[in-house]
Coordinates of C-alpha atoms and ligand atoms in Angstrom, one line a residue:
M1283 CA 11.6 9.5 3.1
E1284 CA 12.4 10.3 -0.5
N1285 CA 9.6 9.1 -2.7
R1286 CA 11.1 8.8 -6.2
P1287 CA 14.1 6.4 -5.5
K1288 CA 11.8 4.1 -3.5
K1289 CA 9.2 3.8 -6.2
R1290 CA 12.0 3.2 -8.7
I1291 CA 13.1 0.2 -6.8
F1292 CA 9.7 -1.5 -7.2
I1293 CA 9.4 -0.4 -10.9
G1294 CA 13.0 -1.6 -11.6
L1295 CA 12.3 -5.0 -10.1
L1296 CA 9.1 -5.2 -12.0
V1297 CA 10.8 -4.6 -15.3
V1298 CA 13.5 -7.2 -14.6
T1299 CA 10.8 -9.7 -13.5
C1300 CA 8.9 -9.0 -16.8
L1301 CA 12.0 -9.6 -18.9
I1302 CA 12.8 -12.9 -17.2
L1303 CA 9.1 -13.9 -17.5
F1304 CA 9.0 -13.1 -21.2
F1305 CA 12.2 -15.2 -21.7
F1306 CA 10.5 -18.2 -20.0
I1307 CA 7.3 -17.6 -22.0
F1308 CA 9.4 -17.7 -25.2
L1309 CA 10.9 -21.1 -24.1
L1310 CA 7.4 -22.3 -23.2
W1311 CA 6.2 -21.3 -26.6
Y1312 CA 9.2 -22.7 -28.6
I1313 CA 9.9 -26.0 -27.0
P1314 CA 6.4 -27.7 -27.3
M1315 CA 5.8 -26.4 -30.9
V1316 CA 7.3 -29.5 -32.6
G1317 CA 5.3 -31.9 -30.4
L1318 CA 2.0 -30.0 -30.8
R1319 CA 2.4 -30.0 -34.6
N1320 CA 2.5 -33.8 -34.5
I1321 CA -0.8 -34.0 -32.6
H1322 CA -2.7 -31.6 -34.8
S1323 CA -1.7 -29.0 -37.3
S1324 CA -3.7 -26.2 -35.8
L1325 CA -2.5 -26.7 -32.2
P1326 CA 0.7 -24.6 -32.6
F1327 CA -1.5 -21.6 -33.7
L1328 CA -3.9 -22.0 -30.8
F1329 CA -1.1 -22.3 -28.3
T1330 CA 0.6 -19.2 -29.8
L1331 CA -2.6 -17.3 -29.5
V1332 CA -3.1 -18.1 -25.9
L1333 CA 0.4 -17.1 -25.0
A1334 CA 0.1 -14.0 -27.1
I1335 CA -3.0 -12.9 -25.2
F1336 CA -1.2 -13.6 -21.9
V1337 CA 1.8 -11.5 -22.9
F1338 CA -0.5 -8.7 -24.1
V1339 CA -2.4 -8.6 -20.8
M1340 CA 0.8 -8.6 -18.8
L1341 CA 2.4 -6.0 -20.9
S1342 CA -0.7 -3.7 -20.9
G1343 CA -1.0 -4.1 -17.1
G1344 CA 2.7 -3.3 -16.6
L1345 CA 2.5 -0.3 -18.9
L1346 CA -0.7 1.0 -17.3
L1347 CA 0.9 0.7 -13.9
V1348 CA 3.9 2.6 -14.9
F1349 CA 1.7 5.2 -16.7
T1350 CA -0.4 5.6 -13.5
I1351 CA 2.7 6.1 -11.4
L1352 CA 4.3 8.6 -13.7
S1353 CA 1.2 10.6 -14.5
G1354 CA -0.4 10.4 -11.0
K1355 CA -3.8 10.4 -12.7
E1356 CA -6.7 8.2 -12.0
N1357 CA -7.8 5.6 -14.5
F1358 CA -10.6 3.1 -14.6
L1359 CA -8.3 0.3 -13.5
S1360 CA -6.4 2.1 -10.7
Q1361 CA -8.2 0.3 -7.9
K1362 CA -7.7 -3.1 -9.5
L1363 CA -4.0 -2.2 -10.1
R1364 CA -3.6 -1.5 -6.4
G1365 CA -5.0 -5.0 -5.6
I1366 CA -2.7 -6.7 -8.2
V1367 CA 0.3 -4.8 -6.8
A1368 CA -0.6 -5.8 -3.2
K1369 CA -1.6 -9.4 -3.8
V1370 CA 0.3 -10.6 -6.9
L1371 CA 3.3 -8.5 -7.7
F1372 CA 4.6 -7.7 -4.2
P1373 CA 5.6 -11.4 -3.3
F1374 CA 7.4 -11.6 -6.7
M1375 CA 9.2 -8.3 -6.0
I1376 CA 10.5 -9.6 -2.6
L1377 CA 11.8 -12.7 -4.3
M1378 CA 13.4 -10.7 -7.1
G1379 CA 14.8 -8.2 -4.6
K1380 CA 16.5 -11.2 -2.9
V1381 CA 18.0 -12.3 -6.2
M1382 CA 19.2 -8.8 -7.0
G1383 CA 20.5 -8.0 -3.5
V1384 CA 17.8 -5.4 -2.6
S1385 CA 16.9 -5.8 1.0
K1386 CA 13.4 -6.8 2.0
G1387 CA 12.9 -3.6 4.0
K1388 CA 13.7 -1.5 0.9
V1389 CA 11.3 -3.4 -1.3
Q1390 CA 8.6 -3.1 1.5
Q1391 CA 9.2 0.7 1.7
S1392 CA 9.0 0.9 -2.1
F1393 CA 5.7 -1.0 -2.1
V1394 CA 4.2 1.3 0.6
E1395 CA 5.2 4.4 -1.5
L1396 CA 3.8 2.9 -4.6
N1397 CA 0.6 1.9 -2.8
N1398 CA 0.3 5.5 -1.4
H1399 CA 0.8 6.9 -4.9
L1400 CA -2.0 4.6 -6.4
V1401 CA -4.4 5.5 -3.5
R1402 CA -3.8 9.2 -4.0
S1403 CA -4.1 9.0 -7.8
N1404 CA -7.4 7.2 -7.3
S1405 CA -8.8 10.3 -5.4
H1406 CA -10.5 8.3 -2.8
R1407 CA -12.8 10.5 -0.7
T1408 CA -14.4 9.6 2.6
R1409 CA -16.6 11.1 5.3
P1410 CA -14.6 12.0 8.5
N1411 CA -16.5 9.4 10.6
R1412 CA -15.4 6.6 8.2
L1413 CA -11.8 7.5 8.2
L1414 CA -9.5 5.7 10.7
I1415 CA -6.1 6.7 11.9
L1416 CA -4.4 3.5 13.0
L1417 CA -1.2 3.7 15.2
P1418 CA 1.3 1.3 16.6
H1419 CA 1.6 0.9 20.3
C1420 CA 5.3 1.7 20.2
I1421 CA 4.5 5.4 19.6
Q1422 CA 3.4 5.7 23.2
N1423 CA 6.2 6.8 25.6
F1424 CA 7.7 3.6 27.0
D1425 CA 7.4 4.9 30.6
C1426 CA 3.8 6.0 30.3
Q1427 CA 1.6 3.9 32.6
I1428 CA -1.7 4.8 31.0
K1429 CA -3.4 2.1 29.0
I1430 CA -4.3 3.6 25.6
T1431 CA -5.0 0.4 23.7
G1432 CA -8.8 0.0 23.8
N1433 CA -9.3 3.7 24.3
I1434 CA -6.6 6.1 23.1
R1435 CA -8.6 9.0 24.7
N1436 CA -7.3 7.8 28.1
C1437 CA -4.1 9.7 27.1
K1438 CA -3.7 12.6 29.6
G1439 CA -2.0 14.8 26.9
C1440 CA 1.3 15.3 28.8
G1441 CA 3.1 15.7 25.5
K1442 CA 5.9 13.2 26.2
C1443 CA 5.0 11.4 23.1
E1444 CA 3.1 12.2 19.9
I1445 CA -0.1 10.4 21.0
K1446 CA -1.2 13.8 22.3
E1447 CA -0.8 15.6 18.9
L1448 CA -2.4 12.7 17.0
V1449 CA -5.5 12.7 19.3
E1450 CA -5.8 16.5 18.8
L1451 CA -5.5 16.0 15.0
S1452 CA -8.3 13.4 15.1
D1453 CA -10.4 15.8 17.2
V1454 CA -9.8 18.7 14.8
H1455 CA -10.8 16.6 11.7
Q1456 CA -13.4 14.5 13.6
V1457 CA -11.9 11.2 12.4
K1458 CA -11.5 8.0 14.3
I1459 CA -8.2 7.0 15.9
A1460 CA -7.0 3.8 17.5
V1461 CA -3.9 2.1 18.7
A1462 CA -3.1 -1.5 17.9
T1463 CA -0.5 -3.7 19.6
G1464 CA -0.3 -6.1 16.6
G1465 CA -1.9 -7.3 13.4
T1466 CA -4.7 -9.3 15.2
L1467 CA -5.8 -6.3 17.1
A1468 CA -5.5 -4.0 14.0
R1469 CA -7.7 -6.4 12.1
R1470 CA -10.3 -6.4 14.9
I1471 CA -10.3 -2.6 15.1
I1472 CA -10.9 -2.4 11.3
V1473 CA -13.7 -5.0 11.5
E1474 CA -15.4 -3.0 14.4
N1475 CA -15.0 0.4 12.9
R1476 CA -15.7 -0.5 9.2
P1477 CA -13.6 2.4 7.9
E1478 CA -13.9 3.5 4.2
A1479 CA -10.2 4.6 4.3
I1480 CA -7.3 4.2 6.7
V1481 CA -4.2 6.3 7.5
A1482 CA -1.8 3.9 9.1
V1483 CA 1.5 4.6 10.9
A1484 CA 3.8 1.7 11.4
C1485 CA 7.1 0.0 10.4
E1486 CA 7.5 -1.2 6.8
L1487 CA 6.7 -4.8 7.7
D1488 CA 3.4 -3.9 9.5
L1489 CA 2.4 -1.4 6.8
T1490 CA 3.0 -4.0 4.1
T1491 CA 0.9 -6.7 5.7
G1492 CA -1.7 -4.1 6.8
I1493 CA -2.1 -2.8 3.3
Q1494 CA -2.4 -6.3 1.9
D1495 CA -4.9 -7.5 4.5
S1496 CA -7.0 -4.4 4.3
Y1497 CA -7.5 -4.4 0.5
P1498 CA -9.8 -3.2 -1.0
I1499 CA -10.0 -0.5 1.7
P1500 CA -7.5 2.2 0.6
V1501 CA -4.7 2.7 3.1
I1502 CA -2.1 5.5 3.1
G1503 CA 0.9 4.2 5.0
I1504 CA 3.3 6.4 6.9
L1505 CA 6.5 4.9 7.9
N1506 CA 7.3 5.6 11.6
E1507 CA 10.6 7.0 12.7
R1508 CA 12.8 4.9 15.0
P1509 CA 15.4 7.1 16.7
H1510 CA 15.7 4.6 19.6
G1511 CA 15.6 1.5 17.5
P1512 CA 12.5 -0.6 16.5
C1513 CA 9.4 -1.0 18.7
I1514 CA 10.3 1.6 21.4
N1515 CA 9.5 5.3 21.6
T1516 CA 8.9 5.5 17.8
R1517 CA 7.7 8.7 16.2
A1518 CA 5.2 9.7 13.6
D1519 CA 5.6 12.6 11.2
I1520 CA 2.5 14.7 12.2
Q1521 CA 2.6 16.7 9.0
K1522 CA 2.5 13.5 6.9
V1523 CA -0.4 12.2 8.9
K1524 CA -2.3 15.5 8.4
E1525 CA -1.6 15.5 4.7
A1526 CA -2.9 11.9 4.4
I1527 CA -6.1 12.8 6.3
L1528 CA -6.7 15.7 4.0
D1529 CA -6.1 13.5 1.0
F1530 CA -9.0 11.4 2.0
L1531 CA -11.3 14.1 3.3
G1532 CA -10.7 16.4 0.4
P1533 CA -10.1 20.2 0.5
E1534 CA -13.7 21.0 1.2
K1535 CA -13.5 19.3 4.6
V1536 CA -10.4 21.0 5.9
M1537 CA -10.7 21.9 9.6
G1538 CA -14.0 23.2 10.6
V1539 CA -15.2 23.9 7.1
P1540 CA -18.6 22.2 6.8
S1541 CA -19.1 19.9 3.9
K1542 CA -22.3 19.3 2.0
D1543 CA -22.3 15.6 2.2
V1544 CA -21.4 15.1 5.9
Ligands
SF4_1869 S1 1.1 12.0 25.6 FE1 -0.4 10.6 26.5 S2 0.3 8.6 25.9 FE2 2.0 10.0 25.6 S3 3.1 9.8 27.5 FE3 1.7 11.5 27.7 S4 -0.1 10.6 28.7 FE4 1.1 8.9 27.9

């Protein structure tokens, strides 16, 4: 998954949306001017002031977002920006993507990349026992008869799927791990475990809704690989999962190295 082109999709759509929005704001400003002047001479000024503040806030927010993405540095609004991207901008970007012929899947992937970037630039740190690895059920080998939803540690570690390696990874870093069959179970797992941060593996649709639903909990989303098509024998990039874990735990908590605040 190439990071840069995907983030660019979201930023490109954002810029086009802003330009269109500014055009409509101009119309909104220009058209009622004549009528307002007839009501009171100071109303056009007040109306202009309100719209100017609105445009300023939007422009500053957009520039701050682009700056955060380009610099990769944390700023005092990083967390809020993540929320605005997830809750406000994303639905607009899907709509704009439709208008501009960018597929929903591509916009979702772009959103996940952008979210990951913002989470990482925010330098969230958590204790191992408050970090949750959340996996989709389709990673389990389709022919495996063992029930791992509810308790992933029922896995016998035969190695036919990546559940074995992921459980080992969670053991090494002493972080929680769970499998969800869908959004409802995923939400229940999150409520029960009360994680401070989540590393989620899923398809772009589930990652997108998961990131939105979990806000303000920071989520690093890792897109699963689907060599056999969607929802069957999918795969996770173990290296990416490991990197995401270390992003949350910080270098001082790498495998077996005791940390002062644990
Ligand atoms: S690694 Fe675990 S979950 Fe996967 S097929 Fe083997 S026993 Fe089943």
